[in-house]
Amino acid sequence: MQMIQAVRGMNDILPEEGLYWQFLEQQLIQLAKNYGYQEIRFPIVEATSLFKRSIGEATDIVEKEMYTFEDKGGDSLTLRPEGTAGCVRAAIEHGLLHNQQQRWYYLGPMFRHERPQKGRYRQFHQFGLEIFGTAGAVQEAELLLMMLRLWKNLGLDHVISLELNSLGTSEVRARYRERLVEYFKQHQEQLDTDSLRRLTTNPLRILDSKNPQMQALIKNAPVLLDDLDEVSKKHFDDLCQILDDCDVKYKINPRLVRGLDYYSHTVFEWVTEQLGAQNAVCSGGRYDGLVELLGGKITPAFGLALGMERVIRLLQETKTLSAAPDVFFIAVGEAAQRRSLSLAEELRTLIPSLSLTLNCDGGSFKSQFKRADKSGAEIALILADDELANNKITIKFLREERPQQSLSFDEIVAMLRQQRKKE
Ligand code: HAM
């Protein structure tokens, strides 16, 4: 029979990798709480129109990458390709934006039908942060400082750097768009098929092209930062000044335009050279127009999303996490086996932080001992006929040069507690 396999671009997270996911999730949630963010959970499936309207009809995501289907009632639904749209929809729907500030985080799978490659998947996971109700550069700087703290906490600050740009207001972008179209039209023969199409739909995205043959053309294209109006320029200068004052290193990248249409003013990406072409580990920006576009009152908003698979890949290169239990319990013989079950339960009650693997399916001492060693445990507890007769348990240190000892249950408890304190 033919084997059924996972869908292309959608990955299983196996137990060993799960350790890194749990570690990252704990770090992210703790950080979010430290900065006063609350969790929001919203559906994986939303009305297709939500993404079309917010991300933009002429973006790659909406044009080519959405998992869209008609449900049994005939409604067009889409698996969320990102979290910002759902977040804003929920905020408006529940009336959480009137005269209120909100700081939210979310975490979960997103879906984009992209060509899978290293660091780019069709089901991937984002950790997102969204802030509603503050318009200033201080809020932007705080969010960037928060991420810098995260990279430091994860030991990744030396491989991740910040790139910034300002897209100005929608009027600025409309003017810039005209200049850009004029420029690219003058060099139309150098544009590839994708860029020719974008010339009429989304010319700013031509700047994002990875085609090596177009890089010289892109390099000489007009720069949006030169077109900024006074207000946008002051906003961006303020942010740069605050970051300088806080000693945050960044590079201004005038070609950074982002692949979603809802941005204005500040946009940014944290990038790394360790992941090949998929170099953005976390990106976001200001999207002051989106709440109104989705039917709410004008509300300033700013946020980001971090690609969890990408950060985990970086973590795996720098950090070793182990799922080894503290203790592996060996019991030889049927009576010992049964007794070991109740002793293990008592140990778990008395030392709640202990992780203990009980060998439940017998076997010779030798085969159980092999399992104990393979489990990576520091300590093996051994219960066989001798121990059973004398009311003792043997404790053996698997990773230290220390003599094994035969001890009473209470002495074992004391020793394990001692051992946990040392860690
Ligand atoms: P985005 O740049 O489309 O922005 O995605 C954010 C991050 O998700 C990227 O920097 C990347 O790390 C990760 N990512 C995106 N696509 C994939 C993929 N196919 N495979 C693996 N990782 C991927 C947004 O989604 C915006 N909603 C961010 C935002 C929040 N802006 C404001 N608030």
Coordinates of C-alpha atoms and ligand atoms in Angstrom, one line a residue:
M1 CA 0.0 0.0 0.0
Q2 CA 1.3 3.5 -0.8
M3 CA 2.4 5.4 2.3
I4 CA 0.6 8.6 3.1
Q5 CA 3.1 11.4 3.7
A6 CA 2.9 14.9 5.2
V7 CA 1.8 17.7 2.8
R8 CA 4.8 19.3 1.1
G9 CA 6.1 22.3 3.0
M10 CA 4.3 21.3 6.2
N11 CA 6.5 19.8 8.8
D12 CA 6.3 17.4 11.7
I13 CA 8.0 18.7 14.8
L14 CA 9.5 15.6 16.4
P15 CA 10.2 15.3 20.1
E16 CA 13.9 16.3 19.9
E17 CA 13.0 19.5 18.1
G18 CA 10.1 20.0 20.3
L19 CA 12.5 20.9 23.1
Y20 CA 13.6 24.0 21.1
W21 CA 10.0 24.9 20.4
Q22 CA 9.1 24.8 24.1
F23 CA 12.2 26.7 25.1
L24 CA 11.5 29.5 22.5
E25 CA 7.8 29.7 23.4
Q26 CA 8.6 30.0 27.1
Q27 CA 11.1 32.8 26.4
L28 CA 8.7 34.6 24.1
I29 CA 5.7 34.4 26.4
Q30 CA 7.8 35.5 29.4
L31 CA 9.2 38.5 27.4
A32 CA 5.7 39.5 26.2
K33 CA 4.4 39.4 29.8
N34 CA 7.4 41.4 31.1
Y35 CA 6.5 44.2 28.6
G36 CA 2.8 44.2 29.5
Y37 CA 1.4 42.2 26.5
Q38 CA -1.7 40.0 26.8
E39 CA -2.4 36.9 24.7
I40 CA -5.0 37.0 21.9
R41 CA -6.1 33.8 20.1
F42 CA -8.1 34.1 16.9
P43 CA -9.2 31.5 14.3
I44 CA -6.9 29.9 11.8
V45 CA -9.7 30.3 9.2
E46 CA -11.1 33.7 8.3
A47 CA -13.2 35.2 5.5
T48 CA -11.0 35.5 2.3
S49 CA -12.1 39.2 2.0
L50 CA -10.3 40.0 5.3
F51 CA -6.9 39.2 3.8
K52 CA -7.7 40.6 0.4
R53 CA -8.6 43.9 1.9
S54 CA -5.8 44.2 4.5
I55 CA -2.8 42.6 2.9
G56 CA -3.7 44.0 -0.6
E57 CA -5.0 42.4 -3.8
A58 CA -1.7 43.0 -5.7
T59 CA 0.6 41.3 -3.2
D60 CA 2.2 37.9 -3.7
I61 CA 0.4 36.6 -0.7
V62 CA -3.1 37.4 -2.0
E63 CA -2.3 36.8 -5.6
K64 CA -0.6 33.5 -5.4
E65 CA -0.1 32.1 -1.9
M66 CA -3.3 31.8 -0.1
Y67 CA -5.0 28.5 0.8
T68 CA -8.5 29.5 -0.2
F69 CA -11.5 27.2 -0.4
E70 CA -15.2 27.3 -0.5
D71 CA -16.9 25.8 2.5
K72 CA -20.1 23.7 2.4
G73 CA -22.2 26.9 2.8
G74 CA -20.6 28.5 -0.2
D75 CA -18.5 31.0 1.7
S76 CA -14.9 31.8 0.6
L77 CA -12.6 31.1 3.5
T78 CA -8.8 31.2 3.8
L79 CA -6.2 29.7 6.1
R80 CA -4.6 32.7 7.7
P81 CA -1.3 33.6 5.9
E82 CA -0.4 36.0 8.8
G83 CA -1.8 37.3 12.1
T84 CA -2.2 41.0 11.9
A85 CA -5.4 41.0 9.8
G86 CA -7.2 38.6 12.2
C87 CA -6.0 40.5 15.2
V88 CA -7.4 43.8 13.9
R89 CA -10.6 42.1 12.8
A90 CA -11.1 40.7 16.4
A91 CA -10.1 44.0 18.0
I92 CA -12.8 45.9 16.0
E93 CA -15.4 43.2 16.4
H94 CA -15.1 43.2 20.1
G95 CA -14.9 47.0 20.5
L96 CA -11.5 46.9 22.1
L97 CA -10.0 49.9 20.4
H98 CA -12.2 52.8 21.5
N99 CA -10.0 55.2 23.6
Q100 CA -8.0 52.2 24.6
Q101 CA -4.5 51.1 24.1
Q102 CA -3.9 47.4 23.5
R103 CA -0.7 45.3 23.6
W104 CA -1.3 41.8 22.3
Y105 CA 0.8 38.8 21.5
Y106 CA -0.1 35.6 19.6
L107 CA 1.5 32.5 18.5
G108 CA 0.6 29.8 16.0
P109 CA 0.6 28.4 12.5
M110 CA 0.2 30.5 9.3
F111 CA -0.2 29.1 5.8
R112 CA 1.3 30.3 2.5
H113 CA 1.6 28.3 -0.7
E114 CA 5.2 29.4 -1.4
R115 CA 7.9 27.3 -3.0
P116 CA 9.3 25.3 0.0
Q117 CA 13.0 25.7 0.7
K118 CA 15.3 26.0 3.7
G119 CA 13.6 28.4 6.1
R120 CA 10.5 28.8 3.9
Y121 CA 7.5 26.5 4.5
R122 CA 3.8 26.3 3.6
Q123 CA 2.8 25.8 7.2
F124 CA 5.1 27.9 9.4
H125 CA 4.7 29.5 12.8
Q126 CA 4.7 33.1 13.9
F127 CA 5.0 34.8 17.2
G128 CA 3.4 38.2 16.7
L129 CA 3.1 41.4 18.8
E130 CA 0.6 44.1 17.9
I131 CA 0.1 47.5 19.6
F132 CA -2.9 49.7 19.1
G133 CA -3.4 53.3 20.2
T134 CA 0.1 54.7 20.2
A135 CA 1.5 56.7 17.4
G136 CA 4.9 57.9 18.5
A137 CA 8.5 56.8 17.9
V138 CA 9.0 55.9 21.6
Q139 CA 6.6 53.0 21.2
E140 CA 8.4 51.8 18.1
A141 CA 11.8 52.0 19.9
E142 CA 10.4 50.1 22.9
L143 CA 9.3 47.2 20.6
L144 CA 12.7 47.1 18.9
L145 CA 14.5 47.2 22.3
M146 CA 12.3 44.3 23.4
M147 CA 13.4 42.3 20.4
L148 CA 17.0 43.1 21.0
R149 CA 16.5 41.9 24.6
L150 CA 15.1 38.7 23.2
W151 CA 18.1 38.1 20.8
K152 CA 20.4 38.7 23.8
N153 CA 18.4 36.3 26.0
L154 CA 18.6 33.7 23.3
G155 CA 22.3 34.3 22.7
L156 CA 21.6 35.3 19.1
D157 CA 22.4 39.0 19.1
H158 CA 25.7 38.5 17.4
V159 CA 24.0 36.9 14.3
I160 CA 20.9 39.1 14.0
S161 CA 20.9 42.7 12.8
L162 CA 18.2 45.4 12.3
E163 CA 17.3 47.1 9.1
L164 CA 15.0 50.1 9.0
N165 CA 13.1 52.2 6.5
S166 CA 10.3 54.6 6.3
L167 CA 7.5 54.3 3.8
G168 CA 6.0 57.7 4.8
T169 CA 2.3 58.4 4.3
S170 CA 0.1 57.0 1.6
E171 CA 0.4 60.3 -0.3
V172 CA 4.2 60.1 -0.2
R173 CA 4.0 56.5 -1.4
A174 CA 1.6 57.5 -4.3
R175 CA 4.1 60.2 -5.4
Y176 CA 7.0 57.8 -5.1
R177 CA 5.1 55.1 -7.0
E178 CA 4.8 57.5 -10.0
R179 CA 8.5 58.3 -9.9
L180 CA 9.4 54.7 -9.7
V181 CA 7.1 53.6 -12.5
E182 CA 8.6 56.3 -14.7
Y183 CA 12.1 55.1 -13.9
F184 CA 11.3 51.4 -14.5
K185 CA 9.5 52.2 -17.7
Q186 CA 12.6 53.9 -19.0
H187 CA 14.4 50.6 -18.5
Q188 CA 11.6 48.3 -19.3
E189 CA 13.7 46.0 -21.4
Q190 CA 15.7 45.1 -18.3
L191 CA 12.7 44.0 -16.3
D192 CA 11.9 40.3 -15.8
T193 CA 8.4 38.9 -16.3
D194 CA 7.4 39.3 -12.6
S195 CA 8.6 42.8 -12.4
L196 CA 6.8 43.7 -15.7
R197 CA 3.6 42.5 -14.1
R198 CA 4.4 44.4 -10.9
L199 CA 5.0 47.6 -12.8
T200 CA 1.2 48.0 -13.1
T201 CA 0.1 46.2 -9.9
N202 CA 2.7 46.9 -7.2
P203 CA 5.8 48.7 -8.5
L204 CA 7.3 49.1 -5.0
R205 CA 7.7 45.3 -4.8
I206 CA 10.1 45.4 -7.8
L207 CA 12.6 46.7 -5.3
D208 CA 12.3 43.4 -3.4
S209 CA 13.3 41.3 -6.4
K210 CA 16.1 38.8 -5.7
N211 CA 16.9 38.4 -9.5
P212 CA 20.7 39.1 -9.7
Q213 CA 20.3 40.5 -13.2
M214 CA 18.1 43.3 -11.9
Q215 CA 20.2 44.4 -9.0
A216 CA 22.0 47.2 -10.8
L217 CA 18.8 48.6 -12.1
I218 CA 17.2 48.5 -8.6
K219 CA 20.3 50.0 -7.0
N220 CA 19.9 53.1 -9.2
A221 CA 16.2 53.5 -8.7
P222 CA 14.9 56.6 -6.9
V223 CA 14.8 56.3 -3.1
L224 CA 11.7 56.8 -1.1
L225 CA 13.4 58.4 1.8
D226 CA 14.3 61.3 -0.4
D227 CA 10.6 61.9 -1.0
L228 CA 9.5 62.0 2.6
D229 CA 7.3 64.9 3.8
E230 CA 8.3 66.8 6.9
V231 CA 6.1 64.9 9.3
S232 CA 7.2 61.5 8.1
K233 CA 10.8 62.6 8.1
K234 CA 10.6 63.9 11.6
H235 CA 9.0 60.7 12.8
F236 CA 11.7 58.6 11.3
D237 CA 14.5 60.9 12.5
D238 CA 13.0 60.7 16.0
L239 CA 13.1 57.0 16.0
C240 CA 16.7 56.9 14.7
Q241 CA 17.7 59.4 17.4
I242 CA 16.1 57.3 20.2
L243 CA 17.8 54.1 18.9
D244 CA 21.1 56.0 18.8
D245 CA 20.6 57.2 22.3
C246 CA 19.9 53.6 23.4
D247 CA 22.9 52.3 21.6
V248 CA 20.9 50.1 19.3
K249 CA 22.7 49.3 16.0
Y250 CA 20.7 49.4 12.8
K251 CA 21.2 50.0 9.1
I252 CA 18.8 52.2 7.1
N253 CA 17.8 50.1 4.0
P254 CA 16.0 52.3 1.5
R255 CA 15.0 49.2 -0.5
L256 CA 13.0 47.7 2.4
V257 CA 9.4 47.9 1.2
R258 CA 7.8 44.8 2.8
G259 CA 5.4 42.4 1.1
L260 CA 2.1 43.5 2.6
D261 CA 0.3 46.7 1.6
Y262 CA -0.9 47.9 5.0
Y263 CA 2.3 49.6 6.2
S264 CA 3.1 53.3 6.4
H265 CA 6.0 55.2 8.1
T266 CA 8.4 52.9 9.9
V267 CA 9.1 49.4 8.6
F268 CA 11.9 47.0 9.7
E269 CA 13.4 43.6 9.5
W270 CA 15.7 41.7 11.7
V271 CA 17.9 39.7 9.4
T272 CA 20.7 37.1 9.6
E273 CA 23.3 35.8 7.3
Q274 CA 23.1 32.3 8.7
L275 CA 19.9 31.2 6.8
G276 CA 20.7 31.7 3.2
A277 CA 18.1 33.4 1.1
Q278 CA 15.4 33.4 3.8
N279 CA 17.2 35.9 5.9
A280 CA 14.4 37.7 7.7
V281 CA 13.8 36.3 11.2
C282 CA 11.4 39.0 12.4
S283 CA 9.7 41.8 10.6
G284 CA 7.0 44.4 10.9
G285 CA 6.2 48.1 11.0
R286 CA 3.5 50.7 11.4
Y287 CA 0.1 50.2 9.9
D288 CA -2.0 53.2 11.0
G289 CA -4.5 52.9 8.2
L290 CA -5.5 49.2 8.7
V291 CA -8.1 49.6 11.5
E292 CA -10.0 52.1 9.5
L293 CA -9.7 50.0 6.3
L294 CA -11.4 47.2 8.1
G295 CA -14.2 49.3 9.4
G296 CA -13.0 50.7 12.7
K297 CA -12.1 54.2 13.8
I298 CA -8.7 55.6 12.8
T299 CA -6.2 54.0 15.2
P300 CA -2.5 54.1 15.1
A301 CA -1.0 50.6 15.2
F302 CA 2.5 49.0 15.2
G303 CA 3.7 45.4 15.3
L304 CA 5.9 42.6 14.2
A305 CA 6.0 38.9 13.6
L306 CA 8.8 36.5 14.2
G307 CA 9.3 33.4 12.1
M308 CA 9.7 30.6 14.7
E309 CA 11.2 28.0 12.4
R310 CA 13.9 30.4 11.4
V311 CA 14.8 31.4 15.0
I312 CA 14.8 27.7 16.0
R313 CA 17.2 26.9 13.3
L314 CA 19.6 29.5 14.7
L315 CA 19.1 28.2 18.2
Q316 CA 19.9 24.7 17.2
E317 CA 23.2 25.9 15.9
T318 CA 24.2 27.5 19.2
K319 CA 22.4 25.7 21.9
T320 CA 22.1 22.1 23.1
L321 CA 18.9 21.2 24.8
S322 CA 18.4 17.7 26.3
A323 CA 15.3 15.8 27.2
A324 CA 17.2 13.4 29.5
P325 CA 15.3 12.5 32.7
D326 CA 17.0 13.1 36.0
V327 CA 16.5 9.5 37.1
F328 CA 16.0 6.2 35.3
F329 CA 14.4 3.5 37.5
I330 CA 15.4 -0.1 36.9
A331 CA 13.5 -3.0 38.5
V332 CA 14.4 -6.6 38.0
G333 CA 11.9 -9.3 38.7
E334 CA 8.1 -9.2 38.9
A335 CA 7.8 -8.2 42.6
A336 CA 10.4 -5.5 42.2
Q337 CA 8.7 -4.2 39.1
R338 CA 5.4 -3.7 41.0
R339 CA 7.0 -2.2 44.0
S340 CA 9.0 0.2 41.7
L341 CA 5.8 1.6 40.3
S342 CA 4.6 2.7 43.8
L343 CA 8.0 4.0 44.8
A344 CA 8.3 6.0 41.6
E345 CA 4.9 7.6 42.3
E346 CA 6.0 8.4 45.9
L347 CA 9.2 10.0 44.6
R348 CA 7.2 12.1 42.1
T349 CA 4.9 13.3 44.9
L350 CA 7.8 14.2 47.2
I351 CA 10.0 15.9 44.6
P352 CA 7.6 17.5 42.1
S353 CA 10.3 18.9 39.9
L354 CA 12.0 15.5 39.4
S355 CA 11.8 13.9 36.0
L356 CA 11.8 10.1 36.4
T357 CA 11.5 7.4 33.7
L358 CA 10.4 4.1 35.0
N359 CA 11.3 1.1 33.0
C360 CA 7.8 -0.5 32.9
D361 CA 8.4 -3.6 30.8
G362 CA 11.0 -5.6 32.6
G363 CA 14.0 -7.3 30.9
S364 CA 17.4 -8.4 32.2
F365 CA 19.4 -6.0 34.4
K366 CA 21.9 -5.6 31.5
S367 CA 19.2 -4.6 29.0
Q368 CA 17.6 -2.2 31.4
F369 CA 20.9 -0.7 32.3
K370 CA 21.6 -0.1 28.6
R371 CA 18.3 1.8 28.4
A372 CA 19.2 3.8 31.5
D373 CA 22.5 4.8 29.9
K374 CA 20.8 5.7 26.6
S375 CA 18.2 7.8 28.3
G376 CA 20.9 10.3 29.3
A377 CA 19.8 10.2 32.9
E378 CA 22.3 11.2 35.6
I379 CA 21.2 8.6 38.0
A380 CA 19.9 5.0 37.9
L381 CA 17.8 3.6 40.8
I382 CA 17.9 -0.1 41.0
L383 CA 15.5 -2.4 42.7
A384 CA 16.1 -6.2 42.5
D385 CA 15.5 -9.2 44.8
D386 CA 18.4 -8.1 47.2
E387 CA 17.1 -4.6 47.6
L388 CA 13.5 -5.8 48.0
A389 CA 14.5 -8.2 50.8
N390 CA 16.5 -5.5 52.6
N391 CA 14.1 -2.6 52.0
K392 CA 16.8 -0.7 50.1
I393 CA 17.3 0.9 46.7
T394 CA 20.6 1.0 44.9
I395 CA 21.6 4.4 43.5
K396 CA 24.1 4.5 40.7
F397 CA 25.7 7.7 39.3
L398 CA 25.8 7.2 35.5
R399 CA 27.9 10.2 34.6
E400 CA 30.2 10.6 37.6
E401 CA 33.0 8.6 39.2
R402 CA 31.1 7.9 42.4
P403 CA 30.6 4.6 44.2
Q404 CA 27.1 3.2 44.0
Q405 CA 25.2 3.0 47.3
S406 CA 22.4 1.0 48.8
L407 CA 20.1 3.3 50.7
S408 CA 16.7 3.4 52.4
F409 CA 13.8 5.2 50.6
D410 CA 14.1 8.2 52.8
E411 CA 17.9 8.5 52.2
I412 CA 17.2 8.3 48.4
V413 CA 14.7 11.1 48.7
A414 CA 17.2 13.2 50.6
M415 CA 20.0 12.5 48.1
L416 CA 17.8 13.3 45.1
R417 CA 16.7 16.6 46.8
Q418 CA 20.3 17.4 47.4
Q419 CA 21.2 16.7 43.8
R420 CA 18.3 18.9 42.5
K421 CA 19.5 21.8 44.7
K422 CA 23.0 21.5 43.2
E423 CA 21.5 22.0 39.7
Ligands
HAM1 P1 5.9 38.8 7.1 O1 7.2 39.5 6.8 O2 5.1 38.4 6.0 O3 5.1 39.8 8.1 O4 6.2 37.6 8.1 C1 6.9 37.8 9.3 C2 8.0 36.7 9.5 O5 7.4 35.4 9.3 C3 9.1 36.8 8.5 O6 10.1 37.7 8.9 C4 9.6 35.3 8.5 O7 10.5 35.2 9.6 C5 8.4 34.5 8.8 N1 7.9 33.9 7.6 C6 7.1 34.5 6.6 N2 6.8 33.6 5.7 C7 7.4 32.4 6.0 C8 7.4 31.1 5.4 N3 6.8 30.8 4.3 N4 8.1 30.1 6.1 C9 8.8 30.4 7.3 N5 8.7 31.6 7.8 C10 8.1 32.6 7.2 C11 3.9 39.5 8.6 O8 3.3 38.4 8.5 C12 3.2 40.7 9.3 N6 1.9 40.2 9.8 C13 4.1 41.1 10.5 C14 3.5 42.3 11.2 C15 2.8 42.2 12.4 N7 3.5 43.5 10.9 C16 2.8 44.2 11.8 N8 2.4 43.4 12.7

